[in-house]
């Protein structure tokens, strides 16, 4: 189990946050379309964020029992920041869209009682409902931001502990891999949530923290870009230790291909006798084969 399980789920979180941005953009042209986008985005948010929290809970349980991720995937500890930070930004963007629709276009998200005939009273009810949705979204975003802050501290501590006590060259070219891209997106979306909270709460503390995080994201991006280009040119950007179980690190084909295909197919016996396979993994592989048989 790894934090990479979050990748399929976070697409829903990103889509819902994008819905909040898109609804604000199309609101001036088609308020009713913007309302539909907001409703769908809330549904998609409800799919992505709860599932992400389930996976994060399981990931925390796995980390407590089995320790931190392997060195090659150590930066994946930042991945839980993604759904938390993006979910925080998304729910606040949707809340702002609901309030803007109510105040600027008179479109509400609740059913006004039929007995209310006065237009002024009906508008007042719509505005109160919008304020309630906006306030709830802001509080929810603040809670998710706090969870992301917790993971930021934990992940940063894990990375710095490994760098200080185990490998002082961890941030050098030898240790760099494609997994270091986890230093960009998760922290970046958490930064957008931080700046949004700074604006909505008019908080000096969040403004300062948002500025610091923005600078960190820029520096992380420059660092990752530089070493990615270097490792791509060097041909060592990808690390796939799971291929060690196969002879010549060449996995078998799933479907039959013409004889001219470059990849080879192997029997179970060939894989078990692979020189790249450690004794522990060879025993585990044999047990799994016996269970399947």
Tab-separated table of C-alpha atoms in Angstrom:
chain	number	residue	atom	x	y	z
A	1	UNK	CA	0.000	0.000	0.000
A	2	UNK	CA	1.313	3.451	-0.878
A	3	UNK	CA	0.085	7.016	-1.153
A	4	UNK	CA	-0.087	6.483	-4.924
A	5	UNK	CA	-3.541	5.016	-4.281
A	6	UNK	CA	-4.690	8.638	-4.072
A	7	UNK	CA	-3.999	9.314	-7.754
A	8	UNK	CA	-7.312	7.971	-9.157
A	9	UNK	CA	-9.339	9.681	-6.426
A	10	UNK	CA	-7.700	13.089	-6.577
A	11	UNK	CA	-8.969	13.548	-10.141
A	12	UNK	CA	-12.459	14.042	-8.692
A	13	UNK	CA	-11.143	16.568	-6.186
A	14	UNK	CA	-9.367	18.533	-8.917
A	15	UNK	CA	-12.459	18.427	-11.149
A	16	UNK	CA	-14.673	19.794	-8.375
A	17	UNK	CA	-12.246	22.624	-7.644
A	18	UNK	CA	-12.072	23.419	-11.349
A	19	UNK	CA	-15.873	23.547	-11.362
A	20	UNK	CA	-15.785	26.344	-8.814
A	21	UNK	CA	-13.389	28.331	-10.995
A	22	UNK	CA	-15.312	27.647	-14.220
A	23	UNK	CA	-18.672	28.559	-12.670
A	24	UNK	CA	-17.296	31.963	-11.664
A	25	UNK	CA	-16.028	32.478	-15.213
A	26	UNK	CA	-19.336	31.633	-16.964
A	27	UNK	CA	-21.563	33.277	-14.374
A	28	UNK	CA	-21.761	36.580	-16.241
A	29	UNK	CA	-22.915	34.867	-19.436
A	30	UNK	CA	-25.180	32.106	-18.121
A	31	UNK	CA	-25.972	32.160	-14.391
A	32	UNK	CA	-28.164	29.059	-14.616
A	33	UNK	CA	-25.354	27.122	-16.300
A	34	UNK	CA	-23.048	28.282	-13.513
A	35	UNK	CA	-25.551	26.967	-10.961
A	36	UNK	CA	-25.607	23.570	-12.680
A	37	UNK	CA	-21.805	23.468	-12.671
A	38	UNK	CA	-21.724	24.257	-8.954
A	39	UNK	CA	-24.231	21.502	-8.137
A	40	UNK	CA	-22.314	18.897	-10.144
A	41	UNK	CA	-19.036	20.068	-8.609
A	42	UNK	CA	-20.390	19.607	-5.090
A	43	UNK	CA	-21.396	16.042	-6.015
A	44	UNK	CA	-17.969	15.304	-7.501
A	45	UNK	CA	-16.321	16.826	-4.422
A	46	UNK	CA	-18.420	14.495	-2.292
A	47	UNK	CA	-17.092	11.554	-4.293
A	48	UNK	CA	-13.423	12.500	-4.225
A	49	UNK	CA	-12.712	13.956	-0.792
A	50	UNK	CA	-14.349	11.268	1.408
A	51	UNK	CA	-12.700	8.477	-0.574
A	52	UNK	CA	-9.372	10.287	-0.293
A	53	UNK	CA	-9.815	10.516	3.478
A	54	UNK	CA	-10.487	6.759	3.618
A	55	UNK	CA	-7.269	6.078	1.726
A	56	UNK	CA	-5.293	8.519	3.875
A	57	UNK	CA	-6.556	6.753	6.999
A	58	UNK	CA	-5.440	3.403	5.599
A	59	UNK	CA	-2.100	4.918	4.557
A	60	UNK	CA	-1.536	6.246	8.079
A	61	UNK	CA	-2.373	2.825	9.525
A	62	UNK	CA	0.078	1.185	7.118
A	63	UNK	CA	2.798	3.704	8.007
A	64	UNK	CA	2.333	3.105	11.737
A	65	UNK	CA	2.613	-0.671	11.340
A	66	UNK	CA	5.278	-0.897	8.641
A	67	UNK	CA	7.172	2.372	8.896
A	68	UNK	CA	7.771	5.161	6.424
A	69	UNK	CA	7.797	4.566	2.655
A	70	UNK	CA	10.960	3.156	1.053
A	71	UNK	CA	13.708	5.600	0.191
A	72	UNK	CA	12.798	5.611	-3.505
A	73	UNK	CA	9.242	6.697	-2.611
A	74	UNK	CA	9.938	8.813	0.454
A	75	UNK	CA	8.604	12.001	-1.150
A	76	UNK	CA	5.229	10.280	-1.584
A	77	UNK	CA	4.592	11.234	2.039
A	78	UNK	CA	3.546	14.636	0.642
A	79	UNK	CA	0.793	13.160	-1.538
A	80	UNK	CA	-1.970	13.351	1.132
A	81	UNK	CA	-1.582	17.132	0.933
A	82	UNK	CA	-3.091	16.950	-2.558
A	83	UNK	CA	-6.711	15.975	-1.817
A	84	UNK	CA	-6.705	17.921	1.465
A	85	UNK	CA	-5.347	21.134	-0.041
A	86	UNK	CA	-7.271	20.906	-3.299
A	87	UNK	CA	-10.406	19.839	-1.443
A	88	UNK	CA	-10.069	22.854	0.829
A	89	UNK	CA	-9.627	25.227	-2.099
A	90	UNK	CA	-12.442	23.572	-4.067
A	91	UNK	CA	-15.084	23.719	-1.348
A	92	UNK	CA	-14.281	27.382	-0.675
A	93	UNK	CA	-14.418	28.219	-4.395
A	94	UNK	CA	-17.837	26.574	-4.636
A	95	UNK	CA	-19.070	28.450	-1.569
A	96	UNK	CA	-17.938	31.742	-3.093
A	97	UNK	CA	-19.739	30.855	-6.330
A	98	UNK	CA	-22.972	30.134	-4.445
A	99	UNK	CA	-22.836	33.484	-2.674
A	100	UNK	CA	-21.985	35.348	-5.874
A	101	UNK	CA	-24.917	33.745	-7.701
A	102	UNK	CA	-27.267	34.810	-4.918
A	103	UNK	CA	-26.034	38.367	-4.473
A	104	UNK	CA	-25.318	39.294	-8.099
A	105	UNK	CA	-27.879	37.223	-10.018
A	106	UNK	CA	-30.627	36.400	-7.528
A	107	UNK	CA	-30.225	32.640	-8.011
A	108	UNK	CA	-30.568	30.549	-4.895
A	109	UNK	CA	-29.794	26.959	-3.991
A	110	UNK	CA	-32.774	26.355	-1.744
A	111	UNK	CA	-36.541	26.153	-2.119
A	112	UNK	CA	-38.337	29.270	-0.938
A	113	UNK	CA	-41.675	28.437	0.764
A	114	UNK	CA	-44.675	28.885	-1.510
A	115	UNK	CA	-46.400	31.120	0.987
A	116	UNK	CA	-43.709	33.799	0.622
A	117	UNK	CA	-45.029	36.142	-2.044
A	118	UNK	CA	-43.058	39.248	-1.162
A	119	UNK	CA	-40.111	39.596	-3.566
A	120	UNK	CA	-37.957	41.342	-0.979
A	121	UNK	CA	-38.523	38.563	1.549
A	122	UNK	CA	-37.839	35.888	-1.054
A	123	UNK	CA	-34.551	37.562	-1.942
A	124	UNK	CA	-33.657	37.817	1.741
A	125	UNK	CA	-34.230	34.070	2.162
A	126	UNK	CA	-32.052	33.321	-0.876
A	127	UNK	CA	-29.253	35.512	0.479
A	128	UNK	CA	-29.392	33.909	3.923
A	129	UNK	CA	-29.202	30.444	2.390
A	130	UNK	CA	-26.225	31.511	0.287
A	131	UNK	CA	-24.473	32.955	3.327
A	132	UNK	CA	-25.041	29.690	5.201
A	133	UNK	CA	-23.594	27.624	2.342
A	134	UNK	CA	-20.625	29.981	2.043
A	135	UNK	CA	-19.940	29.869	5.789
A	136	UNK	CA	-20.171	26.079	5.888
A	137	UNK	CA	-17.841	25.791	2.905
A	138	UNK	CA	-15.347	28.143	4.538
A	139	UNK	CA	-15.331	26.171	7.793
A	140	UNK	CA	-14.975	22.881	5.897
A	141	UNK	CA	-12.095	24.325	3.903
A	142	UNK	CA	-10.399	25.467	7.101
A	143	UNK	CA	-10.716	21.978	8.617
A	144	UNK	CA	-9.223	20.325	5.527
A	145	UNK	CA	-6.465	22.927	5.529
A	146	UNK	CA	-5.593	21.911	9.090
A	147	UNK	CA	-5.370	18.251	8.080
A	148	UNK	CA	-3.106	19.192	5.181
A	149	UNK	CA	-0.931	21.225	7.545
A	150	UNK	CA	-0.523	18.148	9.744
A	151	UNK	CA	0.623	16.040	6.780
A	152	UNK	CA	2.958	18.809	5.650
A	153	UNK	CA	4.710	18.757	9.024
A	154	UNK	CA	4.893	14.948	9.089
A	155	UNK	CA	6.201	14.630	5.528
A	156	UNK	CA	8.748	17.408	5.988
A	157	UNK	CA	9.962	15.793	9.212
A	158	UNK	CA	10.340	12.399	7.508
A	159	UNK	CA	12.348	13.889	4.651
A	160	UNK	CA	14.609	15.998	6.844
A	161	UNK	CA	15.163	13.108	9.270
A	162	UNK	CA	16.287	10.841	6.436
A	163	UNK	CA	18.521	13.568	5.022
A	164	UNK	CA	20.106	14.390	8.393
A	165	UNK	CA	20.526	10.902	9.860
A	166	UNK	CA	20.845	8.588	6.856
A	167	UNK	CA	21.850	10.215	3.585
A	168	UNK	CA	23.194	13.748	3.408
A	169	UNK	CA	23.204	13.467	-0.387
A	170	UNK	CA	19.501	12.601	-0.541
A	171	UNK	CA	18.610	15.779	-2.421
A	172	UNK	CA	21.459	15.267	-4.882
A	173	UNK	CA	21.376	13.848	-8.380
A	174	UNK	CA	22.000	10.246	-7.321
A	175	UNK	CA	18.860	9.996	-5.182
A	176	UNK	CA	16.611	12.050	-7.442
A	177	UNK	CA	13.814	10.193	-9.237
A	178	UNK	CA	10.481	10.925	-10.882
A	179	UNK	CA	8.876	10.575	-7.451
A	180	UNK	CA	10.306	13.953	-6.427
A	181	UNK	CA	7.526	15.599	-8.454
A	182	UNK	CA	5.440	14.995	-5.306
A	183	UNK	CA	7.158	18.100	-3.932
A	184	UNK	CA	5.232	20.338	-6.363
A	185	UNK	CA	1.524	19.610	-6.845
A	186	UNK	CA	0.496	18.674	-3.277
A	187	UNK	CA	2.254	21.661	-1.734
A	188	UNK	CA	1.058	23.876	-4.586
A	189	UNK	CA	-2.656	23.152	-4.141
A	190	UNK	CA	-2.290	23.519	-0.387
A	191	UNK	CA	-0.744	26.924	-1.060
A	192	UNK	CA	-3.772	27.972	-3.143
A	193	UNK	CA	-6.002	27.005	-0.219
A	194	UNK	CA	-3.784	29.046	2.096
A	195	UNK	CA	-3.985	32.170	-0.056
A	196	UNK	CA	-7.758	31.725	-0.428
A	197	UNK	CA	-8.140	31.579	3.348
A	198	UNK	CA	-5.924	34.654	3.644
A	199	UNK	CA	-8.287	36.577	1.357
A	200	UNK	CA	-11.567	35.303	2.770
A	201	UNK	CA	-10.544	35.668	6.427
A	202	UNK	CA	-8.444	38.792	5.841
A	203	UNK	CA	-5.792	37.126	7.984
A	204	UNK	CA	-2.254	38.482	8.124
A	205	UNK	CA	-0.952	35.133	9.386
A	206	UNK	CA	-2.366	33.262	6.395
A	207	UNK	CA	-1.011	35.933	4.045
A	208	UNK	CA	2.502	35.507	5.435
A	209	UNK	CA	2.260	31.720	5.373
A	210	UNK	CA	0.857	31.784	1.840
A	211	UNK	CA	3.774	33.917	0.689
A	212	UNK	CA	6.317	31.565	2.270
A	213	UNK	CA	4.670	28.507	0.731
A	214	UNK	CA	4.476	30.184	-2.681
A	215	UNK	CA	8.214	30.818	-2.595
A	216	UNK	CA	8.806	27.205	-1.548
A	217	UNK	CA	6.704	25.893	-4.449
A	218	UNK	CA	8.680	28.021	-6.911
A	219	UNK	CA	11.997	26.775	-5.510
A	220	UNK	CA	10.758	23.171	-5.513
A	221	UNK	CA	9.662	23.521	-9.126
A	222	UNK	CA	13.059	24.880	-10.185
A	223	UNK	CA	14.827	22.081	-8.294
A	224	UNK	CA	12.651	19.338	-9.802
A	225	UNK	CA	12.834	20.819	-13.304
A	226	UNK	CA	16.632	21.023	-13.230
A	227	UNK	CA	17.218	17.477	-12.012
A	228	UNK	CA	14.452	16.052	-14.219
A	229	UNK	CA	16.133	17.443	-17.328
A	230	UNK	CA	19.484	16.149	-16.098
A	231	UNK	CA	18.187	12.645	-15.315
A	232	UNK	CA	16.243	12.434	-18.583
A	233	UNK	CA	19.402	13.241	-20.519
A	234	UNK	CA	21.273	10.763	-18.319
A	235	UNK	CA	18.637	8.070	-18.887
A	236	UNK	CA	18.107	7.320	-15.182
A	237	UNK	CA	14.927	9.247	-14.374
A	238	UNK	CA	12.745	6.167	-13.784
A	239	UNK	CA	13.259	3.674	-10.960
A	240	UNK	CA	11.269	0.420	-11.093
A	241	UNK	CA	12.465	-2.003	-8.378
A	242	UNK	CA	9.401	-4.204	-8.981
A	243	UNK	CA	11.023	-5.377	-12.236
A	244	UNK	CA	13.786	-7.106	-10.266
A	245	UNK	CA	11.672	-10.258	-10.015
A	246	UNK	CA	11.983	-10.804	-13.776
A	247	UNK	CA	15.083	-12.098	-15.603
A	248	UNK	CA	16.818	-9.202	-17.347
A	249	UNK	CA	14.175	-6.928	-15.715
A	250	UNK	CA	11.893	-7.756	-18.653
A	251	UNK	CA	8.277	-8.545	-17.634
A	252	UNK	CA	6.237	-11.133	-19.554
A	253	UNK	CA	3.634	-10.123	-22.096
A	254	UNK	CA	0.009	-10.273	-21.051
A	255	UNK	CA	-1.272	-11.193	-24.516
A	256	UNK	CA	0.467	-13.173	-27.296
A	257	UNK	CA	2.301	-11.052	-29.832
A	258	UNK	CA	4.104	-11.822	-33.088
A	259	UNK	CA	7.413	-13.611	-32.808
A	260	UNK	CA	9.166	-10.409	-33.807
A	261	UNK	CA	8.193	-8.735	-30.534
A	262	UNK	CA	11.192	-7.690	-28.467
A	263	UNK	CA	9.754	-8.664	-25.084
A	264	UNK	CA	10.047	-12.229	-23.841
A	265	UNK	CA	7.650	-14.490	-21.987
A	266	UNK	CA	8.701	-16.463	-18.934
A	267	UNK	CA	7.389	-19.382	-16.958
A	268	UNK	CA	6.879	-19.240	-13.219
A	269	UNK	CA	9.958	-21.404	-12.773
A	270	UNK	CA	12.083	-18.904	-14.704
A	271	UNK	CA	10.921	-16.032	-12.529
A	272	UNK	CA	11.578	-17.955	-9.315
A	273	UNK	CA	15.150	-18.673	-10.448
A	274	UNK	CA	15.871	-15.054	-11.391
A	275	UNK	CA	19.267	-13.893	-10.022
A	276	UNK	CA	17.790	-10.449	-9.309
A	277	UNK	CA	15.227	-11.889	-6.910
A	278	UNK	CA	16.037	-11.842	-3.202
A	279	UNK	CA	15.374	-14.962	-1.151
A	280	UNK	CA	12.588	-13.291	0.810
A	281	UNK	CA	10.744	-12.175	-2.316
A	282	UNK	CA	11.346	-15.559	-3.981
A	283	UNK	CA	9.670	-17.364	-1.070
A	284	UNK	CA	6.767	-14.919	-1.101
A	285	UNK	CA	6.367	-15.338	-4.842
A	286	UNK	CA	6.349	-19.107	-4.501
A	287	UNK	CA	3.699	-18.968	-1.790
A	288	UNK	CA	1.491	-16.757	-3.944
A	289	UNK	CA	1.835	-19.215	-6.833
A	290	UNK	CA	0.828	-22.141	-4.621
A	291	UNK	CA	-2.207	-20.228	-3.380
A	292	UNK	CA	-3.264	-19.469	-6.950
A	293	UNK	CA	-2.806	-23.106	-7.944
